[in-house]
Coordinates of C-alpha atoms in Angstrom, one line a residue:
Chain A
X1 CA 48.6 57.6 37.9
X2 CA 46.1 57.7 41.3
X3 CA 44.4 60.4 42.7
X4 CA 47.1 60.8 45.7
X5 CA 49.7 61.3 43.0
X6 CA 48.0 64.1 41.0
X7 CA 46.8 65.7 44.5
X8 CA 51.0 65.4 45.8
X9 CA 51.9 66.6 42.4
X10 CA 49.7 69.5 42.1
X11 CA 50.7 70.3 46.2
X12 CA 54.3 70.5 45.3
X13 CA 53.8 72.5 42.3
X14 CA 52.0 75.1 44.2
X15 CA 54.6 74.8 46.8
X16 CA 57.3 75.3 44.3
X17 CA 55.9 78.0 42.1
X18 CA 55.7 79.9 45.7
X19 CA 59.1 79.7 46.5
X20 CA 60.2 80.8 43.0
X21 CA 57.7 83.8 43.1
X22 CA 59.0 84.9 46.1
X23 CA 62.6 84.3 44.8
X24 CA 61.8 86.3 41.5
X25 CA 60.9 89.1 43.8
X26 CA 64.4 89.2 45.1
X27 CA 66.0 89.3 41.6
X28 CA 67.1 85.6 42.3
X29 CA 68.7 84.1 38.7
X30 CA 67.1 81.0 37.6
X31 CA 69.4 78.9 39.4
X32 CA 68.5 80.6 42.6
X33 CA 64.9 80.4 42.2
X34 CA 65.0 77.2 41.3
X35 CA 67.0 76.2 44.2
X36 CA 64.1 77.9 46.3
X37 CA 61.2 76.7 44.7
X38 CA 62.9 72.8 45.1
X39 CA 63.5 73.7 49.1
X40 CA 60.0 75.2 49.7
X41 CA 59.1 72.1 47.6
X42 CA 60.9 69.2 49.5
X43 CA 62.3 70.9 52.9
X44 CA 59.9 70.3 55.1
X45 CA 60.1 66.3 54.2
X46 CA 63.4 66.4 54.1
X47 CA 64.1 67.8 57.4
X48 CA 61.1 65.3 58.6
X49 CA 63.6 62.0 56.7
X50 CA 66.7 63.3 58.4
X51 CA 65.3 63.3 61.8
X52 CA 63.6 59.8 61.0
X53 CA 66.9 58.5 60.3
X54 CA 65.3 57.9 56.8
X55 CA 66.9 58.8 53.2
X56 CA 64.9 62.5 52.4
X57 CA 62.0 60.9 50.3
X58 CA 63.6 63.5 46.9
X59 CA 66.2 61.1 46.2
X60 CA 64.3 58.3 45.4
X61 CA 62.3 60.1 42.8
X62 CA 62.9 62.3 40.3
X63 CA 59.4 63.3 39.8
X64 CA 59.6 66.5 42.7
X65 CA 62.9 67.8 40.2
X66 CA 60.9 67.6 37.4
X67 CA 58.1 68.9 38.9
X68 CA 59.8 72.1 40.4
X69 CA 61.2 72.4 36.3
X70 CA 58.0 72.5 35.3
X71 CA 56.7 75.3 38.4
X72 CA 59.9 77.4 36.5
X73 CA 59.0 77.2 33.4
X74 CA 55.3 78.1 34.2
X75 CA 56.6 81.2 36.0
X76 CA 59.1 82.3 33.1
X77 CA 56.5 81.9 30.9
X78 CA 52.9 83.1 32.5
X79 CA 54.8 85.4 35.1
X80 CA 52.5 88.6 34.6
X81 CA 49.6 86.5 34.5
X82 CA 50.2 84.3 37.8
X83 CA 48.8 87.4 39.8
X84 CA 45.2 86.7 38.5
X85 CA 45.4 83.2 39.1
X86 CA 46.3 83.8 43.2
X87 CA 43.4 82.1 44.5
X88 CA 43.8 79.0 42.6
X89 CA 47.6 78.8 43.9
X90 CA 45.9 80.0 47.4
X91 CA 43.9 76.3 46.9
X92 CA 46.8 74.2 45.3
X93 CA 48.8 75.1 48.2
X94 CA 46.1 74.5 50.8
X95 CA 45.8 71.4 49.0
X96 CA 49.5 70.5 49.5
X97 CA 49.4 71.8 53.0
X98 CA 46.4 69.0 53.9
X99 CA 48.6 66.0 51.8
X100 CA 51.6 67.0 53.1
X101 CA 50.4 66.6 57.1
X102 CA 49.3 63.4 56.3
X103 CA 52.1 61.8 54.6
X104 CA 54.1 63.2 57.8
X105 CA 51.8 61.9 60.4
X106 CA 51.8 58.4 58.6
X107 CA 55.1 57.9 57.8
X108 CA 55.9 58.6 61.6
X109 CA 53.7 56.4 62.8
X110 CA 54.9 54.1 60.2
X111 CA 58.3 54.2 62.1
X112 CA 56.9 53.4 65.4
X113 CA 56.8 56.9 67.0
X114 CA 54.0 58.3 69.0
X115 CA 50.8 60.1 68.2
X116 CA 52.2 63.5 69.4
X117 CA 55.7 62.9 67.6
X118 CA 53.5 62.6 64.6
X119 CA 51.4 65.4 64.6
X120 CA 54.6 67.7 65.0
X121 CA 56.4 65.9 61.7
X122 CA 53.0 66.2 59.9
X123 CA 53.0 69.9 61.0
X124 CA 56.8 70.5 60.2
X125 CA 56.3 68.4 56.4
X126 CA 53.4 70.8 55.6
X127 CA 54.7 73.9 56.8
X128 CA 58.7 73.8 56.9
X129 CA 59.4 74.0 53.6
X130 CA 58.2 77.6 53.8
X131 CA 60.0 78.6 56.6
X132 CA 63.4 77.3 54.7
X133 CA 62.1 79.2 51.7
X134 CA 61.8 82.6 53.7
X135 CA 65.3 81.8 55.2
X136 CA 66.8 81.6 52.3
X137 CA 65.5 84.8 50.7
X138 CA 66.4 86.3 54.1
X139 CA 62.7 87.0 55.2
X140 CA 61.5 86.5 58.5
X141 CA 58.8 83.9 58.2
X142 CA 55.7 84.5 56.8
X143 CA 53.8 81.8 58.8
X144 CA 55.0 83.1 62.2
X145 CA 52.9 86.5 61.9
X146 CA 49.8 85.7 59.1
X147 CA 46.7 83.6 59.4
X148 CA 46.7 80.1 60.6
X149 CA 48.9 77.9 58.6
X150 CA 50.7 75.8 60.5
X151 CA 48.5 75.3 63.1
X152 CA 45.8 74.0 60.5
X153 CA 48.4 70.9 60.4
X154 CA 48.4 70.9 64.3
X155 CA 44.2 71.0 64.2
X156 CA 44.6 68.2 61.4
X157 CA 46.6 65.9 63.8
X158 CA 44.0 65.8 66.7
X159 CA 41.3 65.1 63.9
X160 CA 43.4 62.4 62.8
X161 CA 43.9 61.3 66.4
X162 CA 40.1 61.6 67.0
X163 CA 38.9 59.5 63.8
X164 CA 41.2 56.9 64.5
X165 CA 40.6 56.3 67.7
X166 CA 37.2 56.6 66.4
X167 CA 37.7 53.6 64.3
X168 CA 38.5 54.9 61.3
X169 CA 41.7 54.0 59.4
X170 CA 43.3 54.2 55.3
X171 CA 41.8 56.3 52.9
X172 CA 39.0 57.7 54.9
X173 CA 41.4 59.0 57.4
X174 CA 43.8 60.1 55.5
X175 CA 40.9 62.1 53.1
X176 CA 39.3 63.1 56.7
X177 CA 42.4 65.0 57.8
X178 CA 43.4 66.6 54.9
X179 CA 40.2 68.0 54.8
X180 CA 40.5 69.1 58.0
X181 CA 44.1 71.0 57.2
X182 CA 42.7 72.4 53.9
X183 CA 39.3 73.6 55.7
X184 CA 40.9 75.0 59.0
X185 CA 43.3 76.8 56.1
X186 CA 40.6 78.5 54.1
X187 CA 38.1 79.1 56.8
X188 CA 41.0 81.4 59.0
X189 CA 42.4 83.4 55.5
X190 CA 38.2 83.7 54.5
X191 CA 37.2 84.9 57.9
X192 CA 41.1 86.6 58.6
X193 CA 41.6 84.8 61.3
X194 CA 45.4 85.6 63.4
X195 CA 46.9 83.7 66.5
X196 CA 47.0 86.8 69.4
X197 CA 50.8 88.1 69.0
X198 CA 52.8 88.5 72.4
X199 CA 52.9 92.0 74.0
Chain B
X1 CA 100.7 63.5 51.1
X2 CA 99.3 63.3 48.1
X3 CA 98.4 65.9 45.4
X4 CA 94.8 65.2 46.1
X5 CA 95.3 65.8 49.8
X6 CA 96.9 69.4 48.4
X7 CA 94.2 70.2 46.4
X8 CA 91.4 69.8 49.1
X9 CA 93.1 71.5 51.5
X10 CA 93.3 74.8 49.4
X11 CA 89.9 74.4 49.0
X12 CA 89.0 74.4 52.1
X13 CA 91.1 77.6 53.3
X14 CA 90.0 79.2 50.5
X15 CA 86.1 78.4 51.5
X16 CA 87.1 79.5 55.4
X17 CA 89.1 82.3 54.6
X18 CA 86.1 83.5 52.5
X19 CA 83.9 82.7 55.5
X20 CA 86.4 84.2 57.9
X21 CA 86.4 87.9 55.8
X22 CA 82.7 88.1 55.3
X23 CA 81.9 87.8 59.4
X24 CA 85.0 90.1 60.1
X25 CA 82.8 92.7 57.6
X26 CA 79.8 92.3 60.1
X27 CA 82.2 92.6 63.0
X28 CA 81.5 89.0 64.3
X29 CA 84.1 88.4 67.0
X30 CA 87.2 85.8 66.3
X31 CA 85.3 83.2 67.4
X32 CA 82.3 84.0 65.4
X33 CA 84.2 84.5 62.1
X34 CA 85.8 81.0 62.9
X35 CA 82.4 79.3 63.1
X36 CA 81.3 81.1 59.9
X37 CA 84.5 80.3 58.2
X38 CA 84.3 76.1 59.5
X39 CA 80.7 76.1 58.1
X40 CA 81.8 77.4 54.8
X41 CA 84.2 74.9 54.6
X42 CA 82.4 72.3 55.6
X43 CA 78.6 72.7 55.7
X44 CA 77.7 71.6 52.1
X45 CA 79.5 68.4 52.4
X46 CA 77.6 67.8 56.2
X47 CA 74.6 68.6 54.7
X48 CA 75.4 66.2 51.6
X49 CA 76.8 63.3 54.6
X50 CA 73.2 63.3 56.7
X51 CA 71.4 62.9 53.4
X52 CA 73.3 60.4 52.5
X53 CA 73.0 58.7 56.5
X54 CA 76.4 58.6 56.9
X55 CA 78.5 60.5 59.3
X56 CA 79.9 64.2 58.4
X57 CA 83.3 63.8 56.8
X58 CA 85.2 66.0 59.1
X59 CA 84.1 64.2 62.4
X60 CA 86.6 61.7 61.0
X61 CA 89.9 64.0 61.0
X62 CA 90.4 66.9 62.8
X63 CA 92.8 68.8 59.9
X64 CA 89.2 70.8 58.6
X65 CA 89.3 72.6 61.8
X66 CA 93.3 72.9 62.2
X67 CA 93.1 74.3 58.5
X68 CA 90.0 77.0 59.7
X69 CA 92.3 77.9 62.5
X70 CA 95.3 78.5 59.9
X71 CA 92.3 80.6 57.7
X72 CA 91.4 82.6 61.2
X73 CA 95.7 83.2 61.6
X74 CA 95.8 84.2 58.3
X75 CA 92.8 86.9 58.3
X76 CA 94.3 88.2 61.6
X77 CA 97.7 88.5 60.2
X78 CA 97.7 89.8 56.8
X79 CA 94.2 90.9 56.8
X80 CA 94.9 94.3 55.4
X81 CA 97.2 92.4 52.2
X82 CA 94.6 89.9 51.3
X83 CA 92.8 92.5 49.3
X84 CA 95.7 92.0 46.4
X85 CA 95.3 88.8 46.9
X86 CA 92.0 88.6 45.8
X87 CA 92.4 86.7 42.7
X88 CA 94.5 84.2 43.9
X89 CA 91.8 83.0 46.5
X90 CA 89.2 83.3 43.3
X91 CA 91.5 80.2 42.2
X92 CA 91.4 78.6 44.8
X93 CA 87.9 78.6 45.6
X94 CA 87.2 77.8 41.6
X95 CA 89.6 74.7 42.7
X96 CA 88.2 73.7 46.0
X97 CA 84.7 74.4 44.2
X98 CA 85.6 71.5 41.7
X99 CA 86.8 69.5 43.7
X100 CA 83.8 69.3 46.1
X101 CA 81.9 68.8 43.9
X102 CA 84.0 65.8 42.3
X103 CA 83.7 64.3 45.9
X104 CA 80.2 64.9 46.1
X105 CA 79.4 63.0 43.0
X106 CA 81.9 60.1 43.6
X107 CA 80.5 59.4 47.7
X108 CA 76.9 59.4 46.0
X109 CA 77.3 57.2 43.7
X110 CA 79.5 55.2 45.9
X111 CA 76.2 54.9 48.3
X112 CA 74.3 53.3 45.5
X113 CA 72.3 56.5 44.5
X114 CA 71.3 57.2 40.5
X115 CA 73.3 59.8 38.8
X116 CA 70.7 62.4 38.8
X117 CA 70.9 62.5 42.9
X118 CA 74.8 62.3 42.3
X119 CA 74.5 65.8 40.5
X120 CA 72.5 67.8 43.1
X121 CA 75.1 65.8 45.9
X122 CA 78.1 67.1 43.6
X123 CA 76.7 71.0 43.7
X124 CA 75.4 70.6 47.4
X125 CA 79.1 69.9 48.6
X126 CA 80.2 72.4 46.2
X127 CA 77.8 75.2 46.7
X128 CA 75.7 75.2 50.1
X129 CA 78.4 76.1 52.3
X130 CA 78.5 79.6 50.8
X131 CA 74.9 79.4 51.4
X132 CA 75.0 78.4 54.9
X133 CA 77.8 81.9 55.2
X134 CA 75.3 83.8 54.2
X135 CA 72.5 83.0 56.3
X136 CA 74.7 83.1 59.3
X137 CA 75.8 86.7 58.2
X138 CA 72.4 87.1 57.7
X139 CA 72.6 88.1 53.7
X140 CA 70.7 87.2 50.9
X141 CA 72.6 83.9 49.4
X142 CA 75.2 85.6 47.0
X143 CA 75.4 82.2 44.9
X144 CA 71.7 83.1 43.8
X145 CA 72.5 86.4 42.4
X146 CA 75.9 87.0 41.0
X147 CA 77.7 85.2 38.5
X148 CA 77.6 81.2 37.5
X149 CA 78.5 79.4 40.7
X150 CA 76.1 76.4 41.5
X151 CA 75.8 75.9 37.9
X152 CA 79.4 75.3 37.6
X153 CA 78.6 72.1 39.5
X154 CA 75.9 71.0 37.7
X155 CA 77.8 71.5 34.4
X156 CA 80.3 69.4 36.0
X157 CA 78.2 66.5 36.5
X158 CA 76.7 66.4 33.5
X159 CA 80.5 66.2 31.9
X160 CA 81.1 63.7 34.5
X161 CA 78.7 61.4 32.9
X162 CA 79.1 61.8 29.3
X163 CA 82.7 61.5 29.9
X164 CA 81.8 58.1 31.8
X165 CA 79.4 57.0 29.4
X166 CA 82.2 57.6 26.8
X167 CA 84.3 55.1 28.8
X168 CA 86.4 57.3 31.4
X169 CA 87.1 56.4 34.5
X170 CA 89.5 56.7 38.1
X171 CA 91.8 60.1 38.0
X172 CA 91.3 60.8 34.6
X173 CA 87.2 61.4 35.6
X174 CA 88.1 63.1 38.9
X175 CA 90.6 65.9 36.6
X176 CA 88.3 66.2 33.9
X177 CA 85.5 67.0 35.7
X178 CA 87.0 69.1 38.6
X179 CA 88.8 71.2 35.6
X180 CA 85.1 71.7 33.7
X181 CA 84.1 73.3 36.8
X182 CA 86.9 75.4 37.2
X183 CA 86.4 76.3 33.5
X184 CA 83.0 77.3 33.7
X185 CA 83.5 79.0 37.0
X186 CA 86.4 81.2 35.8
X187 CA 84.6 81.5 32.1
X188 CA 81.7 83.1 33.9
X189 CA 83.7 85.4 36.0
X190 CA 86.1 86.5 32.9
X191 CA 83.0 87.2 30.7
X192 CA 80.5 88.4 33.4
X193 CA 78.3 85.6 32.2
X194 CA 75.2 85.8 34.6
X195 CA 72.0 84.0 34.5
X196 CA 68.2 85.4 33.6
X197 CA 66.9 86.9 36.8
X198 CA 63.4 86.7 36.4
X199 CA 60.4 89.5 36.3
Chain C
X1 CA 62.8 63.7 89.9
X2 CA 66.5 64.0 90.1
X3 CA 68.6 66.8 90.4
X4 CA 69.7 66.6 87.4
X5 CA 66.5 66.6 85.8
X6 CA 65.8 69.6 87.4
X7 CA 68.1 71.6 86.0
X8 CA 67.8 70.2 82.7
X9 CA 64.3 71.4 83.0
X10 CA 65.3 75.3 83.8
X11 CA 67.8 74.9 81.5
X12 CA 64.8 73.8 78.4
X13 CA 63.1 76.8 80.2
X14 CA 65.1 79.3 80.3
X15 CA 66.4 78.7 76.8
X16 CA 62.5 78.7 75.6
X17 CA 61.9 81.8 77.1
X18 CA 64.6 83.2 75.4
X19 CA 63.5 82.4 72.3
X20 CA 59.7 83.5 72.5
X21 CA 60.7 86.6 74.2
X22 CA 62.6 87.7 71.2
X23 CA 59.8 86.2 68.7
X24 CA 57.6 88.5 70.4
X25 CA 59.9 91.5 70.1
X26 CA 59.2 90.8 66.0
X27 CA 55.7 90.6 66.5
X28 CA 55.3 87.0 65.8
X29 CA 52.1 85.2 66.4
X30 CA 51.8 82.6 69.5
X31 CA 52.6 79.9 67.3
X32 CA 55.7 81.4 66.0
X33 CA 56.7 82.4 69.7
X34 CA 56.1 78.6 70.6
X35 CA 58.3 77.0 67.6
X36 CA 61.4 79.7 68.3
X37 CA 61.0 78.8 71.8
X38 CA 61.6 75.4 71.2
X39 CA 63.6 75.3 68.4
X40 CA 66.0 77.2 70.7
X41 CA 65.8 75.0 73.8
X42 CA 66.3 71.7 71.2
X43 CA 68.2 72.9 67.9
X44 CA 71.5 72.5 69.9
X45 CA 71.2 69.3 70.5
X46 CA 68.7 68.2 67.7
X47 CA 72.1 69.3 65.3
X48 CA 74.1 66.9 67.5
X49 CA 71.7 63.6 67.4
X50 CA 71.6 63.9 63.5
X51 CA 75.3 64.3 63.3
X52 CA 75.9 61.3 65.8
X53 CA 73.5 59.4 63.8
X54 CA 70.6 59.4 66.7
X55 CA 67.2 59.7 66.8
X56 CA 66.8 63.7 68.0
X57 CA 66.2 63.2 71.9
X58 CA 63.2 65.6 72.1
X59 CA 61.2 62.8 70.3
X60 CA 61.8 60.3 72.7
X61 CA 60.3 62.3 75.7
X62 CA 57.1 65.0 75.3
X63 CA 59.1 66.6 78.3
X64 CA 60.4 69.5 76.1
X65 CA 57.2 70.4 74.1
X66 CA 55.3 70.6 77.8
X67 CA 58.3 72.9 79.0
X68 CA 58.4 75.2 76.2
X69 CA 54.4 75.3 76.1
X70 CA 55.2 76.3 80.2
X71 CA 57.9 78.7 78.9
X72 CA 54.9 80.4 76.7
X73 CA 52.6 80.8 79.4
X74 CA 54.9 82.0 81.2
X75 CA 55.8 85.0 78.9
X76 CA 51.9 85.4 77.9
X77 CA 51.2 85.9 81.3
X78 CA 54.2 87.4 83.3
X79 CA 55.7 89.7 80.0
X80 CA 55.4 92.7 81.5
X81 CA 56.8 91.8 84.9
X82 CA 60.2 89.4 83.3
X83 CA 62.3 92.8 82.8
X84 CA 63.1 92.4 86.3
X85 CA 64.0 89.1 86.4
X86 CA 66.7 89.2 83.7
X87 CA 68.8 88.3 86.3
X88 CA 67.6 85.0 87.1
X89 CA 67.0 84.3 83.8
X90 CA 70.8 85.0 82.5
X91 CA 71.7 81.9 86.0
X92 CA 68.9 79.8 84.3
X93 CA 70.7 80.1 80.7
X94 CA 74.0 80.1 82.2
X95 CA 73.1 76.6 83.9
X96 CA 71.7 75.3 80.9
X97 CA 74.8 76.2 78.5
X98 CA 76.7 74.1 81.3
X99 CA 74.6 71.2 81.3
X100 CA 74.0 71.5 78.0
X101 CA 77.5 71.3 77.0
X102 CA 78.3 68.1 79.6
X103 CA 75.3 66.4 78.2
X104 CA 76.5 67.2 74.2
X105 CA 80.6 65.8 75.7
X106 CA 79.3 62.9 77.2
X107 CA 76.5 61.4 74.3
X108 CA 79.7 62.3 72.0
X109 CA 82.1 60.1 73.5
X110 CA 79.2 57.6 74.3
X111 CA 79.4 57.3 70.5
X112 CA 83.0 56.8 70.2
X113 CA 84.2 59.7 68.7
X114 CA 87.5 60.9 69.6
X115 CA 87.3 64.3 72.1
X116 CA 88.5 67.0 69.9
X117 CA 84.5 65.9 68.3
X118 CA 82.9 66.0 71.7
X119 CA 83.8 69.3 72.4
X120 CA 82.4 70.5 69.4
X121 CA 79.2 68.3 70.1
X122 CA 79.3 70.0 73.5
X123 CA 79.4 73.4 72.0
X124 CA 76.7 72.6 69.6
X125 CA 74.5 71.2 72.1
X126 CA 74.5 74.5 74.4
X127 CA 75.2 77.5 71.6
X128 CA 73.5 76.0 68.6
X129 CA 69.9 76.8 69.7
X130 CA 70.6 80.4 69.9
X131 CA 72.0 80.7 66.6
X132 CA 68.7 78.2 65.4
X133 CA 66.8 81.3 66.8
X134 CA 68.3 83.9 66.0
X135 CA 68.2 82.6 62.0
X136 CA 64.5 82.3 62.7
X137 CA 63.6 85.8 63.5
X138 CA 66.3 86.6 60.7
X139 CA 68.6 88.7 63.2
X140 CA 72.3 88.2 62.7
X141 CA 73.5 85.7 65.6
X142 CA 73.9 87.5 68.9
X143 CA 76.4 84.9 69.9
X144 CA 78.8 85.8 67.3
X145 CA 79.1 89.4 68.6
X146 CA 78.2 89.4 72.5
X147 CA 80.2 88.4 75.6
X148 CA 81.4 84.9 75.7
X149 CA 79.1 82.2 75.1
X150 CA 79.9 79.8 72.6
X151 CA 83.0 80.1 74.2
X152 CA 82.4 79.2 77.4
X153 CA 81.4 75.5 76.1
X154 CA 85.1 74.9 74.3
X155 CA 86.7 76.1 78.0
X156 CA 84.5 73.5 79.7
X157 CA 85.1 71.0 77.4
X158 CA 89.2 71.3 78.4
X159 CA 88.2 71.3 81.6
X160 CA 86.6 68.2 81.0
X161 CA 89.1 66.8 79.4
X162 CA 91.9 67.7 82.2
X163 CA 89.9 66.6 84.7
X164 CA 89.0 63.1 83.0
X165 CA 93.2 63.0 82.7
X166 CA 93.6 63.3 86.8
X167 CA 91.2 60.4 87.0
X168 CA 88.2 62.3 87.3
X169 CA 85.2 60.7 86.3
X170 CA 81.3 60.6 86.9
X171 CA 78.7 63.3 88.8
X172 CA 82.4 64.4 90.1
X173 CA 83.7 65.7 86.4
X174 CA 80.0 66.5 85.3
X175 CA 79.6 69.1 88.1
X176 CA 82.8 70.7 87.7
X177 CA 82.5 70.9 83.7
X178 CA 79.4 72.8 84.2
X179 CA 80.5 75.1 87.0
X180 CA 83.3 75.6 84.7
X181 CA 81.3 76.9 82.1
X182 CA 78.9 78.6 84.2
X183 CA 81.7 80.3 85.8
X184 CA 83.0 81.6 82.7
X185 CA 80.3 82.9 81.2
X186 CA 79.2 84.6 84.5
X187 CA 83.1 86.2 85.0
X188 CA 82.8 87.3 80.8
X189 CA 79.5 89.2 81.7
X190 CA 80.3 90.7 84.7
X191 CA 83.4 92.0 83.5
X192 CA 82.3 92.4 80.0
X193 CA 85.0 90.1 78.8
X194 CA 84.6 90.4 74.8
X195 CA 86.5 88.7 72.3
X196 CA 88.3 90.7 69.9
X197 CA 86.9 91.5 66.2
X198 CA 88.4 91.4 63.1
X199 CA 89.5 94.4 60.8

């Protein structure tokens, strides 16, 4: 069991547990937050599979079920207490948010796309799955109007870009970007920093 | 025509004709309620096809949208009698419901994919179409709230495999599992059976 | 630069600025505004390449992402001056629901797929986007409920269709598909041609 598979894990619990939470607020059953938590969980990589032409990475692995099981339970169970533990799900999912870009932008380039393809599938794996969430719960999206959250993917992209042409490559990168992602993340919610709206 | 053919068809007027009445509620014009009603009837199995890479099933025979149309004629018509007929097209959606979801499980396994991925196939064809209706109706997802529905499907495939594993196999399979989600469907209904919400 | 290139680009344009125009109406960020923009000017035909089995065409050309980003300025800096050019926007969608629509026919039966599919491909190309959007900033779909749109696709998809029949073929039955469905959608607005609703 590696690092990268506790650090995915943990990502897609905090994912998960989001998209129940929000769920539980709209008197969802168990089914239906379920079904949300697994979508906030897997959609953005899914969506990223399908337009790869690739089979969505979920059904090759039962781990991300079982892992969205697990964020249901936790909720059922430690529901009134979840609320103090907000900034350690602020971090899990910042966490996730940082893994998730980079899987994206590597499995992109992996296919033989360019850079700029790349940094928009790391950007939609990271932060898509939370826009199907709030779709489903019939919200308009949360990452449209708050502090920078997908655009922390974007940021992480051109610091990928950077570093590698930098010379950098494996592990190195791949920690080097989703620390950019995780630190762009914190630094904008810590200092409350918002994209200008229009009008 | 076979008594298979007969049996998907209901289903799939039932799933448009349930599309077509819940746009004509948010006065979507005929050709809006037509759309909604086609992508009841047929979104959860397109979303199931891409998954699986293959093509969507009705790109392959144009009857899904002749039997929309007859949904859309029927609406029109006899709009104002289909109130009474209410639990008649609670039949046949139970039906087309179980046999989706039959289909679902049989084309996934058929593509090589373990049972568990099977299951979630089987409830996608059954279920996300009435989840597509409602987010181009722009509800919250009924399926999530009111009585057993996905559930239904899932129940199914996990009857689908014992009875397998216990030897099963070819029509016998297909009836006994498409009747277990009928059962469970009309069970729920008749007894109000409803899952936890949670908070 | 071809012609047709150049009304492929208003087309992406006037599509994009659509979409961040209403994005900004709900207050979303810049962000937001760019991915409705874009999603709108590419969801129509991003559906299509998925279901043809193609790679979505917006990945093989940065063209799109430059447009929409063009699109943004555009509405950052101009807002409060567009009112007044509603006009020339409604030609510059207009033109791009034509082209749109012959682009969706053609890649269809490129494919092999019989016509009754391309028309449908054709409709998706040019009135998918707008639904995409309008599911984004969680409004029920305008299409749905306005003057012809959607609509306007299917007619110029049979004139398509009878054209290709009396031997048309080429830049000859591309141009008079897309004035066709230019034409209708400009005689539905001006006349306020509605479909009729149910119940």
């Amino acid at each position: 069991m590696s690092f990268y598979f506790i650090i995915e894990m943990l990502g897609t619990l905090a994912f998960a547990i989001s998209g129940i939470r929000l769920a539980s607020a709209k008197r969802f059953d168990w089914f239906g937050a379920y079904v949300v938590g697994f979508t906030t969980a897997i959609g953005g990589g899914t969506l990223r599979d399908l337009m790869l032409s690739q089979t969505p990475f979920w059904m090759l692995d039962s781990v991300y079920l079982i892992v969205t099981a697990i964020a249901l339970g936790i909720v059922i169970v430690f529901g009134r207490y979840l609320i103090r533990l907000n900034n350690t799900f602020f971090i899990f999912d910042a966490i996730g948010l940082g893994l998730f870009a980079v899987v994206g932008i590597e499995k992109t380039l992996a296919a033989g796309f360019p850079f700029w393809v790349a940094v928009i599938m790391g950007t939609m794996t990271g932060a898509a799955g939370g826009v199907l969430r709030d779709i489903l719960i019939n919200e308009e999206p949360l990452i449209f109007r708050k502090e920078i959250y997908a655009l922390a993917c974007v940021f992480g992209g051109v610091v990928f870009w950077i570093c590698r042409e930098a010379g950098m490559s494996g592990a190195a990168l791949q920690v080097v970007t989703a620390v950019a992602v995780i630190a762009a993340r914190v630094v904008s919610v810590r200092f409350g920093l918002k994209l200008p709206t229009l009008k």
